[in-house]
Coordinates of C-alpha atoms in Angstrom, one line a residue:
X1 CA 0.0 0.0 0.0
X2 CA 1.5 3.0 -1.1
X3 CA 0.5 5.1 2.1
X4 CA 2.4 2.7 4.4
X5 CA 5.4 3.0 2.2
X6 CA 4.9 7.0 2.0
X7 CA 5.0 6.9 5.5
X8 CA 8.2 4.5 6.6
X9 CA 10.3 6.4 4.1
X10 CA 9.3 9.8 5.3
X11 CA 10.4 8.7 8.4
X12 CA 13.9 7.1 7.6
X13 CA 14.5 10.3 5.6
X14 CA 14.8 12.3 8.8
X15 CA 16.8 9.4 10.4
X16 CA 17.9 6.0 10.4
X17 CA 15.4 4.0 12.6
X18 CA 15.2 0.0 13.2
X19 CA 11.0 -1.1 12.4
X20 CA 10.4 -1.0 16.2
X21 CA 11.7 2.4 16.2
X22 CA 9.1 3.4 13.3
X23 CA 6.3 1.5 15.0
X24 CA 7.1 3.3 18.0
X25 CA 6.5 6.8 16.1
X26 CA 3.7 5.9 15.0
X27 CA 2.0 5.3 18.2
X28 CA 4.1 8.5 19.4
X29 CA 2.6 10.5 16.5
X30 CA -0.9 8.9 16.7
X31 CA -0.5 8.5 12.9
X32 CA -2.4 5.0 13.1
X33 CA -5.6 6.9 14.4
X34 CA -5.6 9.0 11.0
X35 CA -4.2 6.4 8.4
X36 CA -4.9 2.7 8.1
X37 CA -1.0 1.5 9.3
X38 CA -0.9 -1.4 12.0
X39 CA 2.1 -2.9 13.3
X40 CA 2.5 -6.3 11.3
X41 CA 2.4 -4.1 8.3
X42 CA 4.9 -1.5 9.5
X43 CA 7.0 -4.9 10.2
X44 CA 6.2 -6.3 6.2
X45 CA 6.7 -3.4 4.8
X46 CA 10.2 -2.4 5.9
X47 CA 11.2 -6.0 4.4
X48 CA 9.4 -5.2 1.2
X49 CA 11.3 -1.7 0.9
X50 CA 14.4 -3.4 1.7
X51 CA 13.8 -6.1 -1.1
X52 CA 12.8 -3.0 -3.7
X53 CA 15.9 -1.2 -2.9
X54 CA 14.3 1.8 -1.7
X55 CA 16.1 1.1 2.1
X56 CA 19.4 -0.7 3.9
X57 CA 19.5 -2.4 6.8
X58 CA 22.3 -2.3 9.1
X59 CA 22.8 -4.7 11.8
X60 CA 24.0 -3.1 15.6
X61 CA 24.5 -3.6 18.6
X62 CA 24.4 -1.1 21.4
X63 CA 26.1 -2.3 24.7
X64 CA 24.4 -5.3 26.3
X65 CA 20.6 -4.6 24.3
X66 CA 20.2 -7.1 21.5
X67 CA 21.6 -7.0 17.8
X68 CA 18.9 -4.9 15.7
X69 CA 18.3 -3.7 12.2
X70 CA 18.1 0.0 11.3
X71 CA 17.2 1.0 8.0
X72 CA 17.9 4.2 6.0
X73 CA 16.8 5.3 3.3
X74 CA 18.3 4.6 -0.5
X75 CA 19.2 7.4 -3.2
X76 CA 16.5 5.1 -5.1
X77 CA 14.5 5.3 -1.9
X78 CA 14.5 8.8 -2.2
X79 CA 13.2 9.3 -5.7
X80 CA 10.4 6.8 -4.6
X81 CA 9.5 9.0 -1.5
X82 CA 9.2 12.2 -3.9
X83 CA 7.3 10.2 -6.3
X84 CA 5.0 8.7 -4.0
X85 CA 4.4 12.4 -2.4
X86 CA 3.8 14.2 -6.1
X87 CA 1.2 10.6 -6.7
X88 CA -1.0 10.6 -3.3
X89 CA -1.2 14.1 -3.8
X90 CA -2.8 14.5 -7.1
X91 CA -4.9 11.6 -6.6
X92 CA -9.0 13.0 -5.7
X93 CA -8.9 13.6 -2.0
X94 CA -11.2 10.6 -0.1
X95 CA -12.1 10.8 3.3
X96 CA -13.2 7.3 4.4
X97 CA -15.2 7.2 7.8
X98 CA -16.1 3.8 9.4
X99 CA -19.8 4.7 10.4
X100 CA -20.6 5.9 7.2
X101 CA -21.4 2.5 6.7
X102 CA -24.1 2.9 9.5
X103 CA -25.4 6.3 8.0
X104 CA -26.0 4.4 4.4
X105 CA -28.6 2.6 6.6
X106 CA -30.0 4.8 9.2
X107 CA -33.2 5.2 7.0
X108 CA -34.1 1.3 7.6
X109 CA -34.2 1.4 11.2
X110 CA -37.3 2.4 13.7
X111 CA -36.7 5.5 15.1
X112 CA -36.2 4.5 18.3
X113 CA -32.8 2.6 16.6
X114 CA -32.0 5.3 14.2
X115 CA -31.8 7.6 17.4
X116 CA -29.5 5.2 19.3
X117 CA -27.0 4.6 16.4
X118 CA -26.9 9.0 16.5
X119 CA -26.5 9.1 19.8
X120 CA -23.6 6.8 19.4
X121 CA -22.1 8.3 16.5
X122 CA -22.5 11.8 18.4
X123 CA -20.6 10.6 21.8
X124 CA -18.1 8.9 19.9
X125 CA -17.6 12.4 17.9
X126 CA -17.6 14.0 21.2
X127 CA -14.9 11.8 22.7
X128 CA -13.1 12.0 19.6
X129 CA -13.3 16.1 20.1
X130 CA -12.5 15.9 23.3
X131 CA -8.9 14.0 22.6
X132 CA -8.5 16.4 19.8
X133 CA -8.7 19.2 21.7
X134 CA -6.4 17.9 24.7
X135 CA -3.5 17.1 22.1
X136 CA -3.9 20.2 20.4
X137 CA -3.3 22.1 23.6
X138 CA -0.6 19.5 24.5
X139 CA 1.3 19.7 21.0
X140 CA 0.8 23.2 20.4
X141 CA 2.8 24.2 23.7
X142 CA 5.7 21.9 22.7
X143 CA 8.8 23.1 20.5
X144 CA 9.3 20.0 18.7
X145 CA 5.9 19.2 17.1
X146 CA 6.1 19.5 13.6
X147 CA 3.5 22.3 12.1
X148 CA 2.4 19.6 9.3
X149 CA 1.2 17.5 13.0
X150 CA -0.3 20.0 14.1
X151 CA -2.0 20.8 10.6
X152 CA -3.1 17.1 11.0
X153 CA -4.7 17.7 14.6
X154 CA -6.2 20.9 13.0
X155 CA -8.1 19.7 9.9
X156 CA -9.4 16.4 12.1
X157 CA -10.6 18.7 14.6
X158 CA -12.7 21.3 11.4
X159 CA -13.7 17.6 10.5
X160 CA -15.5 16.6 13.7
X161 CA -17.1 20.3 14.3
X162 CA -18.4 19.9 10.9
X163 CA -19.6 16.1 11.7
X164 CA -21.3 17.8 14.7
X165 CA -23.2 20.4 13.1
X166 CA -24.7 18.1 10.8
X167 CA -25.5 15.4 13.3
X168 CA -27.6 19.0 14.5
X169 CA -28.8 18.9 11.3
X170 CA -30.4 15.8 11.3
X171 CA -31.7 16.1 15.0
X172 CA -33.7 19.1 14.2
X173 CA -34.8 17.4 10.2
X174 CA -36.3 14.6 13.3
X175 CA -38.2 17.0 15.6

């Protein structure tokens, strides 16, 4: 998958970093919460960047921790990070939300059901808002956030106001 490869080599071309390390900032960057990436394929995909070329692995050792591999980018690895970038970006933009699946279908269900599943999708829009806005007060305080993070946190958080006003919307279509 393209995206998983646009992120592991936009992370080894700020540094060299063994899979763990890039699994690791992931989590850290809550990137996994905004782009389908899990750990197996974090794990797979460093291989199958290895295999193309794109990366190196290099084996060390660090005192008494075990042997690991840590990977860096390729000149090749390069030119397939910029090419990736200049792709995903021209491709139309899709924004793919799981409980759009449930919206599809909110028509076929009684109202007392239809009113449920909203009230689910609206508290889980509120949580959602709610860790939005704690990391955005978090990240924007500290010096080494990148401003592309934060632009991240930013257009997520525009996302679930406007998810919220039309989940008004349709509360007041019901009344």
């Amino acid at each position: 998958m393209a995206t998983i490869d646009l992120i592991v080599l936009g992370m080894l071309k700020d540094q060299s970093l063994s899979a763990y390390d890039i699994q690791k900032l992931v989590e850290y960057r809550n990137i996994s919460r905004w782009v389908k990436i899990s750990t197996p394929s974090i794990y797979k995909k460093v291989i199958q960047l290895e295999g193309k070329g794109y990366i190196t692995g290099n084996t060390v050792k660090e005192g008494k921790m075990p042997e690991k591999e840590v990977y860096s980018l390729t000149e090749s690895g390069n030119q397939e990070f910029e090419k990736l970038m200049l792709e995903i970006s021209a491709k139309p933009i899709h924004i793919f939300l799981d409980f759009n699946a449930v919206i599809v279908n909110i028509d076929k269900l009684t109202p007392e059901c239809r009113t449920q599943c909203l009230d689910s999708i609206k508290d889980g829009i509120s949580t959602l808002k709610a860790y939005l806005e704690e990391n955005k007060n978090i990240k924007e305080q500290a010096p080494d956030i990148p401003e592309a993070g934060l632009a991240v946190l930013q257009q997520q958080y525009i996302l679930v106001q406007a998810i919220e006003t039309w989940l008004a919307t349709l509360k007041s279509a019901d009344e």
